Coordinates of C-alpha atoms and ligand atoms in Angstrom, one line a residue:
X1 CA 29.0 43.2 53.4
X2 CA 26.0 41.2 51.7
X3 CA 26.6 36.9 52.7
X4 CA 24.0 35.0 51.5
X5 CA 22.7 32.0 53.3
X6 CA 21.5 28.9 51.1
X7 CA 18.7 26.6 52.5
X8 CA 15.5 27.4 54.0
X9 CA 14.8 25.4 57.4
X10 CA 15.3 26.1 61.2
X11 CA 18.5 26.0 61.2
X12 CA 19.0 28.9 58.0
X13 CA 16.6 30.8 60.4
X14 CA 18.9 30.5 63.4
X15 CA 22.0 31.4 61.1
X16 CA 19.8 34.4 59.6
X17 CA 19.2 36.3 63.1
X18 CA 22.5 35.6 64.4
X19 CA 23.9 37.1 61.5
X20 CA 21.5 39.8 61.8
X21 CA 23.3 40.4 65.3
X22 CA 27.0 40.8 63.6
X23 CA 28.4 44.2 64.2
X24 CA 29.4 44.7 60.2
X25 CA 25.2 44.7 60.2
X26 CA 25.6 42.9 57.0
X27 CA 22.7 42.9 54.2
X28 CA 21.6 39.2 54.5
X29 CA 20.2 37.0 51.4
X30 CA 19.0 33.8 51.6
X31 CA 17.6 31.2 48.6
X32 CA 15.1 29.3 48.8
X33 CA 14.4 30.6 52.7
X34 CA 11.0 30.4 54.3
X35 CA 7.8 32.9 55.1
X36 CA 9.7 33.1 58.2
X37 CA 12.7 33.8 56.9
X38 CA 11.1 36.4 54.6
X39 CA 10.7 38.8 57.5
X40 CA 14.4 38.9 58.0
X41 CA 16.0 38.3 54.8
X42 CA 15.9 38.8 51.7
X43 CA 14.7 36.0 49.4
X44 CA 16.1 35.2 46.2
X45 CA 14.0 31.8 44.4
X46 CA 16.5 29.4 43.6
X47 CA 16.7 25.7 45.2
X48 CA 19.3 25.0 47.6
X49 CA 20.3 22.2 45.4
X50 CA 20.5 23.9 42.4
X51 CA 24.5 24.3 41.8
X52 CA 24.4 26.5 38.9
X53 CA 21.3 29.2 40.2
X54 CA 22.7 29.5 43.5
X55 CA 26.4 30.4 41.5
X56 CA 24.8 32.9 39.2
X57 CA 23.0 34.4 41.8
X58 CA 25.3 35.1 44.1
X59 CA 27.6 36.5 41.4
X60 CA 25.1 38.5 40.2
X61 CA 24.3 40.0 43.2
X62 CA 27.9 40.1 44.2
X63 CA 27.4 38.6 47.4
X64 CA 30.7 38.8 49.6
X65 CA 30.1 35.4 51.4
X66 CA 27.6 32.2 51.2
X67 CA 26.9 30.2 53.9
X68 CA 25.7 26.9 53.1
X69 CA 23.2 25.3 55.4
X70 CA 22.2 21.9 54.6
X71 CA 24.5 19.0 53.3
X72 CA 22.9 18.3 50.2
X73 CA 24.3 21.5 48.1
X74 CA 28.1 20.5 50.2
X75 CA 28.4 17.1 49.1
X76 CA 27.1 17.7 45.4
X77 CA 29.6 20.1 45.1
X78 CA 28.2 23.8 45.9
X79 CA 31.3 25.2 47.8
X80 CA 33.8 23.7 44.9
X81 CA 31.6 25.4 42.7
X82 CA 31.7 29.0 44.3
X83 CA 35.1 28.8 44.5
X84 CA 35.8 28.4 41.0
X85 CA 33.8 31.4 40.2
X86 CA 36.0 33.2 43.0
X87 CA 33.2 33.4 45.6
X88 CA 33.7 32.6 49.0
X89 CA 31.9 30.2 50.9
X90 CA 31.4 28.8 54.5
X91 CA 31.4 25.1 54.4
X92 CA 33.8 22.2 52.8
X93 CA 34.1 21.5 49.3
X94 CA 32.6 18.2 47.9
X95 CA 35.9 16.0 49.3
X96 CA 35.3 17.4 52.8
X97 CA 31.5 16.7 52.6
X98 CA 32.0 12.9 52.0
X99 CA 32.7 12.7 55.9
X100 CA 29.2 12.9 55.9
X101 CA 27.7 11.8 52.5
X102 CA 29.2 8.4 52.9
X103 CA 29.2 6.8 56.3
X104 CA 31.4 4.0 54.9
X105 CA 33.9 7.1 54.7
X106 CA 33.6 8.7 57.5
X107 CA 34.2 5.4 59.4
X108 CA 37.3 4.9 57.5
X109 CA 38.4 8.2 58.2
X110 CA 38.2 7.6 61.6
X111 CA 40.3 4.5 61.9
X112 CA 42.7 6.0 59.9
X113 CA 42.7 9.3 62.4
X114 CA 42.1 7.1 65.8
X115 CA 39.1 9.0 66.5
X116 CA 36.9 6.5 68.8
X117 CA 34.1 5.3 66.9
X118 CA 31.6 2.5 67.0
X119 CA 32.6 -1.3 65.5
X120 CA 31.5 -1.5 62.5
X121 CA 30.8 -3.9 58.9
X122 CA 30.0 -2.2 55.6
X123 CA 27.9 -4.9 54.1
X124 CA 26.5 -4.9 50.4
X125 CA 24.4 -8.1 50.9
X126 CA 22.2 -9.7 53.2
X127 CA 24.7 -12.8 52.9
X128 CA 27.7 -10.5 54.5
X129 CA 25.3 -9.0 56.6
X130 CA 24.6 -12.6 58.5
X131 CA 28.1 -12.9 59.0
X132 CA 28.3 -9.1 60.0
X133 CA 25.5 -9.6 62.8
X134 CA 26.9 -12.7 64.2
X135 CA 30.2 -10.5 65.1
X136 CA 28.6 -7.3 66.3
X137 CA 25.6 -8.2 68.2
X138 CA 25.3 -7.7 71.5
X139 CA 23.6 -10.3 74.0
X140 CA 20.5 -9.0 73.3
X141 CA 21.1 -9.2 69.9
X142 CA 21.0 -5.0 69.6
X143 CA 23.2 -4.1 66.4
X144 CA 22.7 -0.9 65.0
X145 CA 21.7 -0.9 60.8
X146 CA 22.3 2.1 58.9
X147 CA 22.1 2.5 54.9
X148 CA 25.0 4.4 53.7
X149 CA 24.8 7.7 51.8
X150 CA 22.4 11.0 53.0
X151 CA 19.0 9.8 54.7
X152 CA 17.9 12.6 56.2
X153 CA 18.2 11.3 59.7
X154 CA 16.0 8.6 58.7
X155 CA 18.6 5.4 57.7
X156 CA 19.4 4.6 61.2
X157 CA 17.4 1.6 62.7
X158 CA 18.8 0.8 66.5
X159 CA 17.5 -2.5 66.6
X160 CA 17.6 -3.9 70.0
X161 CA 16.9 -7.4 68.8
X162 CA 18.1 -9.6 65.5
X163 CA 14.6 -9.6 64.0
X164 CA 14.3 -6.1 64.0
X165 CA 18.0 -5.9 62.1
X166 CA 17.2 -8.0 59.8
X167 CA 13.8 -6.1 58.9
X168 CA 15.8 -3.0 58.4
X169 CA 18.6 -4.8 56.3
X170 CA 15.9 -6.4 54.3
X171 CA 14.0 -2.7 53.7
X172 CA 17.4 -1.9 52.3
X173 CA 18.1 -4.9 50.2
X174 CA 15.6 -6.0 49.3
X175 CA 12.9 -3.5 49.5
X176 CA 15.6 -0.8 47.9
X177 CA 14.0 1.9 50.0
X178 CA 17.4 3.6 49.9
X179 CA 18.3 3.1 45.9
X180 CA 19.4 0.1 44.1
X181 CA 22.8 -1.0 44.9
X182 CA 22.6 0.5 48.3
X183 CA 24.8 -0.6 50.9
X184 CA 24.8 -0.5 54.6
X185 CA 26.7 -0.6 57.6
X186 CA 26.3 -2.5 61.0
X187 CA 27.2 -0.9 63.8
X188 CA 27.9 -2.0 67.5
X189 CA 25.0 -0.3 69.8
X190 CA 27.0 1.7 72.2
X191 CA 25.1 3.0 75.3
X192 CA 25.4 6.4 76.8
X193 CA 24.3 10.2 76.6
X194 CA 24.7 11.7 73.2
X195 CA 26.3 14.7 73.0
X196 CA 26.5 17.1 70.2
X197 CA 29.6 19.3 69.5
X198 CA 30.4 21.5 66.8
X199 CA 33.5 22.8 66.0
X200 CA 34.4 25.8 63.4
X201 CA 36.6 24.2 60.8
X202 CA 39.6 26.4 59.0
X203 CA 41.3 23.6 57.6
X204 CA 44.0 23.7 60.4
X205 CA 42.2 24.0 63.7
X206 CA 39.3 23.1 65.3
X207 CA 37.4 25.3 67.3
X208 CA 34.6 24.1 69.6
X209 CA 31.3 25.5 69.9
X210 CA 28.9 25.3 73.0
X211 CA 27.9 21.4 73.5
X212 CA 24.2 20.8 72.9
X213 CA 21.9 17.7 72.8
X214 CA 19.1 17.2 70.8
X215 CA 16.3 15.0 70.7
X216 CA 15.9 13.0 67.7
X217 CA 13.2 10.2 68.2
X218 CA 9.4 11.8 67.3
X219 CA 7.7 10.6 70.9
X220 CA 8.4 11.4 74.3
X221 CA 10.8 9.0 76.3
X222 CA 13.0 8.8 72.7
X223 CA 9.8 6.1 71.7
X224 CA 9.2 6.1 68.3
X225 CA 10.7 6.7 64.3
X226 CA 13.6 8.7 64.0
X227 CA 13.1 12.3 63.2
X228 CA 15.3 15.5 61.3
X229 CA 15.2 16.4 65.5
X230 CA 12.3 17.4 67.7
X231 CA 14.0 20.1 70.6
X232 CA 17.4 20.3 71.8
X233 CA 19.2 22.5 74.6
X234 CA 22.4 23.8 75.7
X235 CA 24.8 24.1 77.4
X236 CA 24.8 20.3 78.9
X237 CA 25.8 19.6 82.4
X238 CA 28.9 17.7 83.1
X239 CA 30.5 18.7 79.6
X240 CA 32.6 21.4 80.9
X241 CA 35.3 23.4 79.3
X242 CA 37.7 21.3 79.6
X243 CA 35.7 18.4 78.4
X244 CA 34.6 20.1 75.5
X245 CA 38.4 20.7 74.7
X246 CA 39.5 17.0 75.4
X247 CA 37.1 15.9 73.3
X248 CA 37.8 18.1 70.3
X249 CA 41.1 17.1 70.9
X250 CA 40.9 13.2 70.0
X251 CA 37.6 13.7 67.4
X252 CA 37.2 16.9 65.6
X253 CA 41.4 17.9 65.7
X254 CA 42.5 14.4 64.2
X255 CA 40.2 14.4 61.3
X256 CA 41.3 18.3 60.8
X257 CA 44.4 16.9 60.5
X258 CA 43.7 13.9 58.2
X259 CA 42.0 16.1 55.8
X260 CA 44.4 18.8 55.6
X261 CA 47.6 15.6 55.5
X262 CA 45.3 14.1 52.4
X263 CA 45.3 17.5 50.2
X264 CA 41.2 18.0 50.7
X265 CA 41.3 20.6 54.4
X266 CA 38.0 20.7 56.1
X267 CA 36.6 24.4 56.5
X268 CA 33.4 24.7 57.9
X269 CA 31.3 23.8 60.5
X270 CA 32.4 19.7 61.7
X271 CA 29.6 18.5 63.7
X272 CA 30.2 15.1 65.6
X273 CA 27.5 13.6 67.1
X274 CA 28.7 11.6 70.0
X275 CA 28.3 8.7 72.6
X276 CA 29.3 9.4 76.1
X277 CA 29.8 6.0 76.9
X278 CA 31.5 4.1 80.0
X279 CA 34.8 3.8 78.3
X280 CA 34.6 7.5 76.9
X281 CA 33.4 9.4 74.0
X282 CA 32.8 8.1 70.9
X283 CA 31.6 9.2 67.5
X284 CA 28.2 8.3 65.9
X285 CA 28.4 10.1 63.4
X286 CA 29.8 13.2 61.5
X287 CA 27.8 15.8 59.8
X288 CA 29.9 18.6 57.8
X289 CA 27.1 21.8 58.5
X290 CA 25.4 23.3 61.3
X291 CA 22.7 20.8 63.0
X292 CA 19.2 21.3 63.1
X293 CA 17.8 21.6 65.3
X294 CA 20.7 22.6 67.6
X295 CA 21.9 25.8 66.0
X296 CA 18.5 27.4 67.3
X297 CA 19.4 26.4 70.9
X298 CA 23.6 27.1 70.2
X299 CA 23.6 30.6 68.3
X300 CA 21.5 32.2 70.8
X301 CA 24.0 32.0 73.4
X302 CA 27.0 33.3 71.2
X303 CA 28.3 36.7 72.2
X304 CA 31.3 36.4 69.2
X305 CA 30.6 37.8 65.7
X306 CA 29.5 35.2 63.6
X307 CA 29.4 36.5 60.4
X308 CA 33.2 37.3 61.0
X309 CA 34.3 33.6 62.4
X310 CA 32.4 32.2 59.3
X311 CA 34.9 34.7 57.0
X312 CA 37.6 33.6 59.3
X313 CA 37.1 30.0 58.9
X314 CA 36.4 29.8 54.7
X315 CA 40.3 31.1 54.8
X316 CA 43.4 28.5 55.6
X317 CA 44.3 29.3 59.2
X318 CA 41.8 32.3 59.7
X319 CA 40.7 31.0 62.8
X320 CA 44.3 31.5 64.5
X321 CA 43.9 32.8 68.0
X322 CA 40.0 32.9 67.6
X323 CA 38.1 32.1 70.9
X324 CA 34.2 32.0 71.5
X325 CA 32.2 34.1 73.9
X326 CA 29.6 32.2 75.0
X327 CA 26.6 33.9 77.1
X328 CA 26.1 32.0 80.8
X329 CA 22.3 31.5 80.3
X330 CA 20.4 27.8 79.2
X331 CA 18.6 27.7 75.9
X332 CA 15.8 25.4 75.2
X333 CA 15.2 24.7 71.8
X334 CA 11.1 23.1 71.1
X335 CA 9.9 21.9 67.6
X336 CA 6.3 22.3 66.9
X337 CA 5.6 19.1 63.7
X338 CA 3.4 18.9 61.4
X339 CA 0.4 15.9 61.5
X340 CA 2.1 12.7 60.1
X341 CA 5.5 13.6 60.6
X342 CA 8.0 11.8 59.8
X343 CA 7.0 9.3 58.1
X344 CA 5.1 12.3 56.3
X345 CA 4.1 15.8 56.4
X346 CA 1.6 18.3 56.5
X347 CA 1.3 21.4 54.3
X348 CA -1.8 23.8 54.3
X349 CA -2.6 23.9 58.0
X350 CA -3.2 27.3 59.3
X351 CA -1.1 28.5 62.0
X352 CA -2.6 30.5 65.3
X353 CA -1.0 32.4 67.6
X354 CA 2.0 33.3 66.2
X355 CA 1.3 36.9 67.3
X356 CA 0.9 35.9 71.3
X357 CA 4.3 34.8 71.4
X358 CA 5.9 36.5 74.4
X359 CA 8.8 38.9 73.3
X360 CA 12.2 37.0 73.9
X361 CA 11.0 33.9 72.7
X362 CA 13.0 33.3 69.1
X363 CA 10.7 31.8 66.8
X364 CA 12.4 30.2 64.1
X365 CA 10.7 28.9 61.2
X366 CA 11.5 25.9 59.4
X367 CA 8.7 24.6 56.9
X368 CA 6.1 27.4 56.7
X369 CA 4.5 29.3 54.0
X370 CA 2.4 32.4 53.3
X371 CA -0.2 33.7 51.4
X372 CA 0.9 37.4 52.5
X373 CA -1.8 37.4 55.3
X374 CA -1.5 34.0 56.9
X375 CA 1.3 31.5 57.5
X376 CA 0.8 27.9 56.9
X377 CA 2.5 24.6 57.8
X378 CA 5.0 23.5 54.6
X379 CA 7.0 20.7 56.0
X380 CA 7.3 18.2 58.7
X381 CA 9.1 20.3 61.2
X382 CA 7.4 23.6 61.1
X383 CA 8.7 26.2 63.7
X384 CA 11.3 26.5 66.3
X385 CA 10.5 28.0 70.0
X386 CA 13.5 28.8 71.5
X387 CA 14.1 30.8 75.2
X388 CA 16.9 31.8 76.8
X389 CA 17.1 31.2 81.0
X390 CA 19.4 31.4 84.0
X391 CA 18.8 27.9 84.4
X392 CA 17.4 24.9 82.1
X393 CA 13.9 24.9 84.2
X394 CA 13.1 28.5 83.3
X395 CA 14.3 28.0 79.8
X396 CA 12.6 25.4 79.5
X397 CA 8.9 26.6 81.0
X398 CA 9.2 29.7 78.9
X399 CA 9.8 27.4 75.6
X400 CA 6.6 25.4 76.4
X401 CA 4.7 28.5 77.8
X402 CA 4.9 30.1 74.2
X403 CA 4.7 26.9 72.6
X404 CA 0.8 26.7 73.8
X405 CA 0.5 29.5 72.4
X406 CA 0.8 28.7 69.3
X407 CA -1.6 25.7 67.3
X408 CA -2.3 24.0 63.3
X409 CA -4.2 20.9 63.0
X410 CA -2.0 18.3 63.9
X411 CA 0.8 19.5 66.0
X412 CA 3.0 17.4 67.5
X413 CA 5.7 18.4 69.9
X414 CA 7.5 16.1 72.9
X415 CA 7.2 17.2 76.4
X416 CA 10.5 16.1 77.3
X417 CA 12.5 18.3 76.0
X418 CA 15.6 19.4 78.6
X419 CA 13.4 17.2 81.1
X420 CA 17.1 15.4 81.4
X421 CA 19.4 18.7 81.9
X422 CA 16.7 19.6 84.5
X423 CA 17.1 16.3 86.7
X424 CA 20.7 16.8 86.6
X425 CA 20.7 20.4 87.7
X426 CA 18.3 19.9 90.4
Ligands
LIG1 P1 23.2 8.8 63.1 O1 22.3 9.3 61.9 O2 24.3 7.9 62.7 O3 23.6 9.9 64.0 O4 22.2 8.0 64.0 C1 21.0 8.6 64.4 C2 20.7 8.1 65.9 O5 20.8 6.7 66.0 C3 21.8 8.6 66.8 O6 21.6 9.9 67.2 C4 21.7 7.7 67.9 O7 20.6 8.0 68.8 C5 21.4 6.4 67.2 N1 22.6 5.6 66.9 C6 23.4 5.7 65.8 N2 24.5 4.9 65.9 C7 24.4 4.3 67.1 C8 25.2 3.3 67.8 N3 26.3 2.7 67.2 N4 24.8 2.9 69.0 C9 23.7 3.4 69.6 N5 22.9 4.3 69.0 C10 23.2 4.7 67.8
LIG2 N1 20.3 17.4 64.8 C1 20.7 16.4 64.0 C2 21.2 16.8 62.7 O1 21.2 18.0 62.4 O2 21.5 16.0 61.9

């Protein structure tokens, strides 16, 4: 069994050693990868966007399955691509994919499926944006602005007052710091926990995978820019079992069910970020892959074989009768980010320490490189500490114990993170 995985962050990293865990002890590939990634995989040099290489290479080296990471390749087409050279692959085809590539979609696909979502406007001008914030504003004046299409994490502004809205709307009019011709969508501001919960996609079912929350503002206290996500842990208290299947139930089932009633079935991985608000859960957002960076804190605690529910789930109806096994202990996922992230990144820094990492402790690498000898920063987010614990305070002290271990010029991590699953367990 040879499965190659495409993309080369974190996450890939996290999919890579669970993989590696798979009793079919498959012979993993992975393009573009990292010099992490490098020690467990091999690497073939093609560009996770590149359509055409990454469809050549698996065919040449007659790879058995791809698993496609990030949602560039899936909305631009990768998966429709494999298929038509007979490969399969885990993760929707470019139809699927738009649940993510265009929020404007995936909002419409939610009224259309009654999944509970936030109000919203699509606006294409700051004219029918004025009208848009007079309707969703909140008595602050907090609105949410997002620009629509793929932003890397970064097109959300959560503006808790009307000047700050219209400084995002106008860096997407007119400062066209999203394209020309961009659009965007208002949002009401819900309040709540977020919660995020994936669920293994076969076109007919949903299955859920262990909740998580991540942590996706850059400073402590969720101050600051957005970022790609800075830590994350899981399980999270009070989103039980039965929780977890209510609310695949009304989100992740429906729009299962849309897509497969519409001719375009979801397989994959359907990731909704949610609001746990007064009034119930409701979606923020949809991504259509594993999320980064809670796949380092989720894989860790599956006991099921991953490679064969990511088989199981590129085929109609594989996932019949499936259930996961899920391990009882806390992970704690901590990013370690370069200097100047995110509104930029570091490359070149040297990183220490890497060596002094207690055993146990999965490092995962995200953007690093290496000249054979030693590793350097390559990215914003740069490496992954993630621990396992009987409870979210050990998990948690043995995720920051290794992360002092480790330093590069620069580094930025939050303190924070699980700091919430602790209060509510103690
Ligand atoms: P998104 O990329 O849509 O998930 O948004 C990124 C982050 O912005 C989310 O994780 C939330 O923290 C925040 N956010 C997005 N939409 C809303 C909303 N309607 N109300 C409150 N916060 C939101
Ligand atoms: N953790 C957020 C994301 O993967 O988009």
């Amino acid at each position: 069994m040879r499965a190659l995985v495409v993309g080369g962050g974190g996450r890939e990293h996290a999919l890579i050693r669970a993989l590696a865990r798979s009793p079919q002890h498959p012979e993993l590939l992975c393009a573009p990868g990292n010099a992490g990634i490098a020690k467990d995989a091999r690497i073939l040099e093609v560009a996770a966007g590149d359509i055409e290489g990454l469809v050549g290479a698996a065919r040449r080296e007659r790879v058995n399955l791809v698993i496609v990471g990030p949602e560039v390749p899936l909305v631009a087409g990768l998966v429709d691509a494999l298929s038509e050279a007979g490969i399969a692959a885990f993760g929707p085809n470019a139809s699927a994919a738009r649940l993510e590539g265009s929020k404007a979609f995936a909002k419409q696909a939610m009224l259309d499926a009654g999944v509970p979502t936030a109000d919203w406007r699509e606006v294409r001008s700051p004219q029918q944006a004025v009208k848009a914030l007079d309707e969703l504003s909140d008595e602050d004046g907090g609105v949410v602005v997002k620009a629509d299409g793929l932003a890397a994490g970064k097109g959300v502004t959560v503006a808790e007052h009307r000047e700050e809205a219209q400084d995002a709307l106008s860096e997407i009019f007119a400062h066209g710091r999203f394209g020309s011709g961009a659009s965007a969508l208002l949002e009401e501001r819900l309040i709540g926990e977020e919660l995020s919960l994936l669920a293994l996609c076969d076109g007919e079912r949903a299955i859920p995978m262990a909740p998580a929350r991540d942590y996706k503002r850059i400073f402590d206290g969720d101050l600051g820019p957005n970022t790609g996500g800075m830590g994350s842990y899981s399980p999270v208290a009070g989103v039980d079992e039965r929780r977890v299947t209510e609310i695949v139930g009304c989100v992740h089932q429906p729009i299962v069910d849309l897509m497969r009633s519409r001719g375009t079935p979801f397989h994959g991985v359907l990731y909704a970020g949610l609001m746990l608000t007064a009034t119930g859960p409701r979606v923020l957002e949809f991504n259509v892959r594993f999320g980064d960076p809670e796949t380092q804190a989720v894989l860790p605690r599956l006991r099921s074989d991953l490679l064969a529910l990511l088989e199981a789930a590129a085929r109609p109806g594989g996932l019949d009768g499936v259930r996961l096994e899920w391990s009882s202990d806390w992970a704690v996922t901590v990013v370690l980010a370069s200097a100047g992230y995110p509104a930029s990144s570091s490359s070149g820094d040297v990183i220490s320490g890497l060596e002094d990492v207690p055993a146990g402790i999965e490092v995962t690498h995200a953007g690093t490189a290496s000249d054979g000898q030693r590793v350097f920063t390559a990215g914003g987010r740069v490496l992954n500490l993630t621990a396992l614990g009987e409870d979210p305070l050990s998990a948690r002290d043995s995720a920051y114990a290794a992360a002092q271990m480790i330093s590069f010029d620069g580094m930025q991590l939050r303190a924070d993170i699980a700091a919430r699953a602790i209060e509510v367990s103690s």
